[in-house]
Short mmCIF file of C-alpha atoms in Angstrom, two decimals:
data_model
loop_
_atom_site.label_atom_id
_atom_site.label_comp_id
_atom_site.label_asym_id
_atom_site.label_seq_id
_atom_site.Cartn_x
_atom_site.Cartn_y
_atom_site.Cartn_z
CA MET A 18 90.79 129.12 72.10
CA SER A 19 90.59 127.03 75.33
CA PHE A 20 93.87 128.55 76.60
CA GLY A 21 96.02 125.51 76.00
CA SER A 22 93.81 123.06 77.83
CA PRO A 23 91.74 120.53 75.89
CA THR A 24 88.94 120.53 78.49
CA PRO A 25 87.11 123.21 80.51
CA VAL A 26 88.53 122.09 83.87
CA GLU A 27 92.24 121.57 84.50
CA VAL A 28 93.89 121.35 87.91
CA ALA A 29 97.69 121.56 87.83
CA VAL A 30 99.97 120.57 90.70
CA GLN A 31 103.38 122.16 90.29
CA GLY A 32 106.54 121.46 92.26
CA THR A 33 110.14 120.32 92.05
CA ASN A 34 109.52 116.77 93.28
CA MET A 35 107.59 114.76 90.71
CA ALA A 36 106.76 111.90 93.09
CA ALA A 37 105.37 114.29 95.71
CA ASN A 38 103.41 116.14 93.01
CA ARG A 39 101.87 112.88 91.95
CA VAL A 40 100.84 111.85 95.47
CA TYR A 41 99.16 115.19 96.13
CA ALA A 42 97.55 115.20 92.66
CA GLN A 43 95.99 111.81 93.43
CA THR A 44 94.50 113.24 96.65
CA ILE A 45 92.99 116.05 94.60
CA ARG A 46 91.70 113.55 92.07
CA GLY A 47 89.86 111.69 94.82
CA GLU A 48 88.08 114.90 95.82
CA LEU A 49 87.32 115.93 92.24
CA ALA A 50 85.81 112.51 91.55
CA LYS A 51 83.14 113.29 94.17
CA ILE A 52 81.73 116.10 91.99
CA PRO A 53 78.93 114.45 89.99
CA GLU A 54 78.97 117.06 87.19
CA LEU A 55 82.57 116.29 86.21
CA ARG A 56 83.19 113.82 83.40
CA ASP A 57 86.29 112.24 81.82
CA LEU A 58 88.53 112.99 84.81
CA ARG A 59 92.02 111.90 83.83
CA LEU A 60 95.70 112.77 83.88
CA ALA A 61 96.57 115.24 81.16
CA ARG A 62 99.91 113.48 80.55
CA PRO A 63 100.22 109.74 81.17
CA LEU A 64 102.54 109.02 84.09
CA ASP A 65 102.68 105.22 83.72
CA TYR A 66 103.40 104.90 80.05
CA PRO A 67 104.49 101.30 79.22
CA THR A 68 108.20 101.03 78.47
CA LEU A 69 110.92 98.42 78.02
CA ASP A 70 113.74 98.90 80.49
CA ILE A 71 117.01 97.81 78.84
CA THR A 72 119.96 97.50 81.17
CA ILE A 73 123.29 96.93 79.40
CA ARG A 74 125.53 94.63 81.40
CA SER A 75 129.15 95.58 81.75
CA ARG A 76 130.20 91.89 81.35
CA PRO A 77 128.00 90.22 78.73
CA ARG A 78 127.30 86.51 78.72
CA GLY A 79 127.69 84.18 75.73
CA PRO A 80 130.45 83.77 73.16
CA ILE A 81 131.72 87.35 73.26
CA ARG A 82 132.72 87.13 76.89
CA SER A 83 136.15 85.82 75.93
CA HIS A 84 137.21 88.85 73.92
CA SER A 85 136.71 92.16 75.71
CA GLY A 86 132.92 91.92 75.57
CA GLY A 87 132.33 94.78 77.97
CA ARG A 88 133.91 97.24 75.62
CA ARG A 89 132.03 95.87 72.67
CA ALA A 90 128.77 96.08 74.58
CA LEU A 91 129.14 99.85 74.54
CA HIS A 92 128.38 99.71 70.84
CA SER A 93 124.95 98.32 71.60
CA ARG A 94 123.42 101.62 72.68
CA GLY A 95 123.85 103.20 69.29
CA HIS A 96 122.92 100.04 67.42
CA LEU A 97 119.80 99.52 69.50
CA LEU A 98 118.41 102.83 68.33
CA GLN A 99 118.99 102.00 64.69
CA PRO A 100 115.97 99.75 64.10
CA PHE A 101 113.67 102.40 65.60
CA HIS A 102 115.18 105.61 64.31
CA GLY A 103 116.57 104.10 61.13
CA THR A 104 119.81 104.35 59.27
CA GLU A 105 120.27 107.57 57.40
CA LEU A 106 122.01 107.53 54.09
CA LEU A 107 122.85 110.50 51.95
CA ALA A 108 122.42 109.55 48.33
CA ARG A 109 123.84 111.77 45.63
CA SER A 110 122.52 112.07 42.17
CA GLY A 111 125.02 113.81 39.92
CA GLU A 112 127.06 116.54 41.56
CA ARG A 113 124.52 118.91 43.08
CA ASN A 114 121.36 117.08 44.05
CA GLY A 115 121.48 115.05 47.24
CA PHE A 116 118.61 113.43 49.10
CA GLN A 117 118.23 111.54 52.32
CA ILE A 118 117.11 107.93 52.60
CA GLN A 119 116.05 106.53 55.94
CA VAL A 120 115.68 102.80 56.52
CA GLU A 121 114.01 101.53 59.66
CA ILE A 122 112.07 98.53 60.90
CA PRO A 123 108.34 99.35 61.15
CA GLN A 124 107.40 99.67 64.81
CA ASP A 125 104.49 97.27 64.47
CA ARG A 126 106.95 94.50 63.58
CA ILE A 127 108.67 94.80 66.95
CA GLN A 128 105.91 93.79 69.34
CA PRO A 129 107.06 91.49 72.16
CA ALA A 130 110.15 92.07 74.28
CA ASP A 131 111.80 89.07 72.59
CA ASP A 132 111.92 90.99 69.28
CA VAL A 133 113.98 93.61 71.06
CA ARG A 134 116.23 90.99 72.64
CA ASN A 135 116.96 89.60 69.16
CA ILE A 136 118.29 92.83 67.70
CA PRO A 137 121.96 92.40 66.65
CA VAL A 138 124.11 95.00 68.29
CA MET A 139 127.57 94.74 66.72
CA LYS A 140 128.59 97.56 64.47
CA ASP A 141 130.47 95.40 61.92
CA GLY A 142 127.21 93.85 60.70
CA ARG A 143 127.67 90.45 62.33
CA SER A 144 124.50 88.66 63.40
CA ARG A 145 125.73 88.03 66.95
CA PRO A 146 125.81 88.98 69.75
CA LEU A 147 122.21 89.97 70.17
CA LEU A 148 120.91 92.57 72.57
CA GLY A 149 119.66 89.81 74.87
CA ASP A 150 123.29 88.62 75.26
CA VAL A 151 124.57 91.96 76.49
CA ALA A 152 121.53 93.46 78.22
CA SER A 153 118.49 92.57 80.28
CA VAL A 154 115.12 93.63 78.92
CA ALA A 155 112.15 94.07 81.26
CA ASN A 156 108.76 95.73 81.17
CA GLY A 157 108.53 99.01 83.01
CA THR A 158 106.69 102.31 83.16
CA ALA A 159 107.74 105.91 82.78
CA PRO A 160 106.01 109.29 82.41
CA GLY A 161 104.84 109.63 78.82
CA MET A 162 105.71 113.31 78.87
CA VAL A 163 106.84 115.57 81.70
CA GLU A 164 105.31 119.00 81.55
CA ARG A 165 107.31 121.83 83.08
CA TYR A 166 106.33 125.33 84.07
CA ASN A 167 108.89 127.79 85.49
CA MET A 168 111.43 124.96 85.68
CA GLN A 169 109.08 122.95 87.93
CA ARG A 170 107.36 119.71 87.02
CA VAL A 171 103.60 119.71 86.63
CA VAL A 172 101.07 116.94 87.16
CA SER A 173 97.63 117.96 85.96
CA TYR A 174 94.16 116.46 85.83
CA THR A 175 91.63 117.47 83.20
CA ALA A 176 87.87 117.02 83.16
CA ASN A 177 84.80 117.86 81.12
CA VAL A 178 81.64 119.43 82.49
CA HIS A 179 78.15 117.99 82.15
CA GLY A 180 74.81 119.53 83.07
CA GLU A 181 76.19 122.54 84.95
CA PRO A 182 77.61 125.89 83.81
CA LEU A 183 81.34 126.27 84.35
CA GLY A 184 80.91 129.36 86.51
CA ARG A 185 78.78 127.46 89.05
CA LEU A 186 81.03 124.42 88.91
CA ALA A 187 84.12 126.53 89.67
CA GLU A 188 82.97 126.90 93.29
CA LYS A 189 82.61 123.13 93.66
CA VAL A 190 86.09 122.59 92.22
CA ARG A 191 87.54 125.13 94.66
CA GLU A 192 85.76 123.42 97.56
CA ALA A 193 87.21 120.09 96.43
CA LEU A 194 90.70 121.63 96.46
CA LYS A 195 90.09 122.90 99.99
CA ARG A 196 88.98 119.43 101.10
CA ALA A 197 92.18 117.96 99.66
CA GLY A 198 94.08 119.94 102.29
CA GLU A 199 96.91 122.39 102.15
CA SER A 200 99.56 121.65 99.55
CA PRO A 201 103.01 120.60 100.81
CA ARG A 202 105.72 123.22 101.04
CA GLY A 203 107.13 124.30 97.69
CA MET A 204 104.14 122.95 95.79
CA THR A 205 101.44 125.08 94.18
CA VAL A 206 98.02 124.10 92.91
CA GLY A 207 96.37 126.07 90.14
CA LEU A 208 93.27 126.02 87.99
CA ARG A 209 94.07 126.58 84.35
CA GLN A 210 90.85 127.51 82.53
CA ILE A 211 88.55 128.78 85.25
CA PRO A 212 90.49 131.93 86.31
CA VAL A 213 90.68 133.09 82.67
CA PHE A 214 86.97 132.41 82.24
CA GLU A 215 86.13 134.38 85.39
CA GLU A 216 88.41 137.23 84.40
CA THR A 217 86.71 137.42 80.99
CA PHE A 218 83.28 137.62 82.63
CA ARG A 219 84.47 140.23 85.11
CA GLY A 220 85.69 142.31 82.18
CA LEU A 221 82.38 141.90 80.33
CA ARG A 222 80.42 142.84 83.45
CA THR A 223 82.54 145.95 84.03
CA GLY A 224 82.16 146.90 80.37
CA LEU A 225 78.39 146.54 80.58
CA LEU A 226 78.20 148.73 83.70
CA LEU A 227 80.44 151.37 82.16
CA SER A 228 78.36 151.44 78.97
CA MET A 229 75.18 151.82 81.04
CA ALA A 230 76.81 154.66 82.98
CA ALA A 231 77.68 156.33 79.69
CA ILE A 232 74.25 155.81 78.10
CA PHE A 233 72.24 156.91 81.17
CA PRO A 234 73.05 160.66 80.94
CA LEU A 235 72.39 160.57 77.19
CA LEU A 236 68.96 159.05 77.78
CA ALA A 237 68.29 161.52 80.60
CA ALA A 238 69.11 164.40 78.26
CA ASN A 239 66.92 162.92 75.52
CA PHE A 240 63.86 162.30 77.74
CA GLN A 241 64.67 165.28 79.96
CA SER A 242 63.88 163.01 82.87
CA PHE A 243 66.10 160.88 85.10
CA ARG A 244 63.12 158.73 85.98
CA LEU A 245 62.35 157.79 82.38
CA SER A 246 66.02 157.22 81.74
CA ALA A 247 66.27 154.87 84.71
CA LEU A 248 63.07 153.13 83.62
CA SER A 249 64.37 152.55 80.12
CA CYS A 250 67.57 150.99 81.55
CA SER A 251 65.68 148.85 84.04
CA ARG A 252 65.10 145.14 83.68
CA ARG A 253 61.35 145.63 83.75
CA GLN A 254 61.51 147.85 80.72
CA LEU A 255 63.66 145.33 78.89
CA LEU A 256 61.15 142.60 79.68
CA SER A 257 58.16 144.63 78.51
CA GLU A 258 60.02 145.47 75.31
CA ARG A 259 60.68 141.80 74.75
CA GLN A 260 57.00 141.03 75.34
CA SER A 261 55.92 143.68 72.87
CA ALA A 262 58.42 142.33 70.35
CA ASN A 263 56.97 138.85 70.82
CA ALA A 264 53.48 140.23 70.38
CA GLY A 265 54.64 141.69 67.08
CA SER A 266 55.60 138.26 65.75
CA PRO A 267 53.08 136.75 63.27
CA ARG A 268 51.95 134.05 65.69
CA ARG A 269 51.40 136.48 68.52
CA ARG A 270 49.89 139.12 66.23
CA SER A 271 47.08 136.80 65.19
CA ARG A 272 46.39 136.16 68.88
CA GLY A 273 46.57 139.86 69.66
CA ARG A 274 43.78 140.65 67.19
CA ARG A 275 41.29 138.63 69.15
CA GLU A 276 39.30 140.65 71.59
CA SER A 277 38.93 139.55 75.15
CA PRO A 278 35.37 138.62 76.23
CA ARG A 279 35.33 141.59 78.60
CA LEU A 280 36.14 144.05 75.81
CA ARG A 281 33.65 142.39 73.49
CA LYS A 282 30.94 142.86 76.11
CA ALA A 283 31.92 146.50 76.64
CA GLY A 284 31.74 147.07 72.88
CA ALA A 285 28.30 145.49 72.67
CA ASN A 286 27.05 147.74 75.45
CA ARG A 287 28.41 150.79 73.65
CA ARG A 288 26.67 149.75 70.46
CA MET B 24 89.91 109.35 66.90
CA LYS B 25 88.32 112.31 65.19
CA VAL B 26 84.61 111.99 64.49
CA ALA B 27 82.43 114.38 62.47
CA LEU B 28 78.69 113.90 62.73
CA LYS B 29 76.48 114.16 59.70
CA PRO B 30 74.17 117.19 59.67
CA THR B 31 71.20 114.84 59.78
CA ALA B 32 72.41 112.96 62.88
CA PRO B 33 69.47 112.58 65.26
CA ILE B 34 71.56 112.92 68.41
CA ARG B 35 74.28 115.49 69.04
CA GLY B 36 76.45 117.15 71.64
CA GLU B 37 76.37 116.33 75.34
CA GLU B 38 73.55 113.84 74.99
CA LEU B 39 75.62 111.79 72.54
CA PHE B 40 78.74 111.99 74.72
CA GLU B 41 76.82 110.78 77.75
CA GLN B 42 75.35 107.86 75.83
CA LEU B 43 78.77 106.92 74.42
CA ARG B 44 80.37 107.10 77.88
CA THR B 45 77.83 104.59 79.18
CA GLU B 46 78.04 102.24 76.20
CA LEU B 47 81.84 102.32 75.86
CA LEU B 48 82.34 101.73 79.57
CA LYS B 49 80.14 98.64 79.31
CA ALA B 50 81.92 97.32 76.20
CA LEU B 51 85.51 98.14 77.26
CA PRO B 52 85.64 98.45 81.06
CA SER B 53 89.44 98.57 81.25
CA CYS B 54 89.73 101.52 78.87
CA GLN B 55 89.35 105.20 79.50
CA PHE B 56 87.58 107.51 77.06
CA THR B 57 87.50 111.27 76.93
CA PHE B 58 85.78 113.69 74.60
CA GLU B 59 87.79 116.66 73.52
CA ALA B 60 87.14 119.41 71.04
CA GLY B 61 88.59 118.67 67.63
CA ASP B 62 89.87 122.20 67.26
CA ILE B 63 93.21 123.57 66.20
CA VAL B 64 94.50 123.93 69.79
CA SER B 65 94.47 120.21 70.44
CA ARG B 66 96.36 119.60 67.22
CA LEU B 67 99.26 121.95 67.95
#
């Protein structure tokens, strides 16, 4: 189920200071980028998501300055959200049935920053003042989503794997983390998928060994020989069984019927 | 974007991803593309 990560490799930097997390995560990214088998290396959550920074001025400019504009500007925060979140109305049909109607401006119709500046912000439905009169609107960036774990902020990089098994690549990822240097105080670096993967394989390996340990005495009792029991558990035996199984397949069987030249000669001599 | 290949598609899996990475990077150099599994985990 991929354990919450969309890709096989995820490196998470966790700490209280988001800016410091980001700086250290970028160092790690530089080292991970040197691994040729990694693909699609990227931030799991965008940190520079494009935003519009709207700063409401306490003393607005324009015609409303003359009559307590600062106080009126406070209305703008709520009215600014209306075009995006919509106006909710509760319509009633008869006495019992009620349903909600939401009216909002489609987001694709508000494209440039000027569209935002032209949003009317007075609560009595008047067309002016506009948001541009009471606030400054500028382009900015902000984290698209801040992930938290144990009350600490997390910056994580994800990557796909190409041409190498994950188990072998895990060592390279760990070496890259070592090259990135020791993490600053209060910051921890963790791999998300790889430890679970390794733990699963450790469990499978232990299970296999335990099952062999359980089967061995049974085989020894059946053959009445420890040697035969060990031979039947050995890799060589498994390989020879596989070869005999292949020889039993129709393609191999037809080949197996042919006699070798040496045997043919021996047969002719006997005759 | 969720893409499902037809059963008769001549190219599949990692080979296809690698080819798309190369072609998309050429066509849209300022964009970043990743290939993730279209499973239920990524939709939660």
